[in-house]
Coordinates of C-alpha atoms in Angstrom, one line a residue:
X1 CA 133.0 -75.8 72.5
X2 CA 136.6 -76.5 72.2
X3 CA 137.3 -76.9 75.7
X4 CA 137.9 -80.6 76.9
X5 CA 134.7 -82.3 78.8
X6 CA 135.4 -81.6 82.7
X7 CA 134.1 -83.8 85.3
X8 CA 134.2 -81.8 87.8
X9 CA 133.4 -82.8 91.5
X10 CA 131.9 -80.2 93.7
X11 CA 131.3 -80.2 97.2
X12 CA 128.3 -79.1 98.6
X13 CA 127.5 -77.1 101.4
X14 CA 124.9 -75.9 103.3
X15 CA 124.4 -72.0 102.5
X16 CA 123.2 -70.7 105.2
X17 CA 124.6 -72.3 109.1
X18 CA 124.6 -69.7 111.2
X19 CA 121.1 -68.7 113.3
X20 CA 119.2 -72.1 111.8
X21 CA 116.1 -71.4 114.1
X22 CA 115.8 -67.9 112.4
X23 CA 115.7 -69.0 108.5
X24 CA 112.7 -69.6 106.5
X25 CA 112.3 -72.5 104.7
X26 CA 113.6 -71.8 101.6
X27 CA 116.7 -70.7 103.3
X28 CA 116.9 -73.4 105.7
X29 CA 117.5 -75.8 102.2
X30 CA 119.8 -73.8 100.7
X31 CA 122.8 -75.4 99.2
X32 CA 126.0 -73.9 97.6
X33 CA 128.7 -75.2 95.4
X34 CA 131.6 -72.9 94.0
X35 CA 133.7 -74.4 91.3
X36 CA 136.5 -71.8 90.5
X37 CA 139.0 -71.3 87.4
X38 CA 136.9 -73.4 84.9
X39 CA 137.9 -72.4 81.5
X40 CA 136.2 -72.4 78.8
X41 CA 137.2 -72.7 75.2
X42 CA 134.6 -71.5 72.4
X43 CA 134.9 -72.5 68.5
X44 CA 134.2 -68.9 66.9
X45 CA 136.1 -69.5 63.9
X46 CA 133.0 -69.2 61.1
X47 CA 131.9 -65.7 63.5
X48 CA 135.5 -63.7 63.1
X49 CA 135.4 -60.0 62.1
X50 CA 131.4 -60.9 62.5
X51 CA 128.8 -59.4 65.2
X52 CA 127.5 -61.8 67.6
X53 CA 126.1 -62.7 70.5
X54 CA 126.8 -65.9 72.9
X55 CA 124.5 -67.3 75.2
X56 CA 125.3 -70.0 78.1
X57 CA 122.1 -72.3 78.6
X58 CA 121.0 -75.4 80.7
X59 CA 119.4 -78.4 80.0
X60 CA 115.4 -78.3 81.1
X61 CA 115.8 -81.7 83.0
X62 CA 118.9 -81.5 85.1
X63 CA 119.8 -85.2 86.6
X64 CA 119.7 -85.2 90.0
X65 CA 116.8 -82.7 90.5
X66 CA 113.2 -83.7 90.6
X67 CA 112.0 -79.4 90.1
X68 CA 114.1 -77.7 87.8
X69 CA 113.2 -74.7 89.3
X70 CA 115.4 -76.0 92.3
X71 CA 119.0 -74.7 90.9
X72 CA 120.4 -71.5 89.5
X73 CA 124.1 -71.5 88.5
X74 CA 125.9 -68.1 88.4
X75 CA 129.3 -66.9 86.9
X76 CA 132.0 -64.4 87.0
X77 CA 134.4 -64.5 84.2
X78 CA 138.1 -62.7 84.5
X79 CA 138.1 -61.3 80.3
X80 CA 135.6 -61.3 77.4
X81 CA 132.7 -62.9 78.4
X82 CA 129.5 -61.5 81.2
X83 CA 128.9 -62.3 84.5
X84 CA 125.7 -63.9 84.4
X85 CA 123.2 -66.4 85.9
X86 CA 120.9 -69.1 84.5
X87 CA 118.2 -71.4 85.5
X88 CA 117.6 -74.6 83.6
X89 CA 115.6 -74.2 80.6
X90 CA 116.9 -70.6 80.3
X91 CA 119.8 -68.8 78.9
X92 CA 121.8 -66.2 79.6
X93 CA 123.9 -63.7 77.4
X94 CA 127.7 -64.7 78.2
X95 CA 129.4 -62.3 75.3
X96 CA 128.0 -59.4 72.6
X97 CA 130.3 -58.0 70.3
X98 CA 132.8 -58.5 67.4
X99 CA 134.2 -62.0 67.3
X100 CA 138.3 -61.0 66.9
X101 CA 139.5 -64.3 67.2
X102 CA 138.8 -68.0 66.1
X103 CA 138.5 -69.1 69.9
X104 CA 137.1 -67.1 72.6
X105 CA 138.6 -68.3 76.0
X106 CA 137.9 -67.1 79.5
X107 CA 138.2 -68.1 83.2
X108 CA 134.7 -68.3 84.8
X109 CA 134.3 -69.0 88.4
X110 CA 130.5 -71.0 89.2
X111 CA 128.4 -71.1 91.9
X112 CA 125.8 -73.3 92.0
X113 CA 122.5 -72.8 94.5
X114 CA 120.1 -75.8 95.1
X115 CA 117.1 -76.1 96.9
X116 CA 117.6 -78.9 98.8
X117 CA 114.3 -79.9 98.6
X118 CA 114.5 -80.7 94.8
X119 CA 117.7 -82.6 95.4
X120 CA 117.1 -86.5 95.0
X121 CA 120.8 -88.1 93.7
X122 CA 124.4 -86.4 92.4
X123 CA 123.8 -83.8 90.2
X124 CA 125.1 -83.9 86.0
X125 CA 124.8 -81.4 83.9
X126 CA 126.5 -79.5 81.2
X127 CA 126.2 -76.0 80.0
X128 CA 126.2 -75.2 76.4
X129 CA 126.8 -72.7 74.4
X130 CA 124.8 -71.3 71.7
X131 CA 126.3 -69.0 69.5
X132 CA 123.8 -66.2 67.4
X133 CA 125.2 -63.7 64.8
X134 CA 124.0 -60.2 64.7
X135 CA 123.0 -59.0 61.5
X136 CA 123.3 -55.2 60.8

């Protein structure tokens, strides 16, 4: 990735606050973070005039969570790259195509859902990005 490390601080809210007495429980835990116009940067220089995919993945253990299963972070991008949504341990396909350029940039706007259950201290993570070339 060429894009600078962010540190970004999120706030979080409570997903759901209307009607409380009516939500199940895994509704009545939900959280929900949006972090808008995050851009990201990628180093496709060795992939131009090449097929290839690229995926955005997270980190099995996420700091801050005690069940991975507890977070899914979701994206919607304003140029080249997919919406998408991934889980830690998981990836997602963020791009498939022909690599025209030596950096592939893109606005992505993130929301992050917890389970406020698996939440035990501030959340860190990063996403990466994997990068796959197609072969005919």
């Amino acid at each position: 990735s060429l894009s600078p490390r962010q540190n970004v601080d999120v706030v979080v809210d409570w997903r759901y606050s209307n009607n409380l007495e009516n939500l199940d429980e895994v509704k009545f835990n939900a959280l929900q973070s949006v972090v808008r116009n995050f851009e990201v940067r990628l180093n496709t220089a060795p992939y131009t005039g090449k097929q290839a995919r690229v995926y955005l993945s997270l980190p099995v253990v996420i700091r801050g969570l005690d069940d991975p299963a507890g977070m899914r972070l979701s994206w919607t991008t304003r140029g080249v790259f997919a919406d998408g949504t991934v889980t830690p341990g998981t990836r997602s396909l963020l791009f498939d195509g022909i690599i025209t350029s030596a950096v592939l940039i893109d606005i992505l706007d993130f929301t992050i859902e917890i389970d406020g259950r698996s939440f035990i201290n501030p959340i860190t993570f990063e996403p990466e990005y994997e990068i796959e070339p197609v072969t005919p």
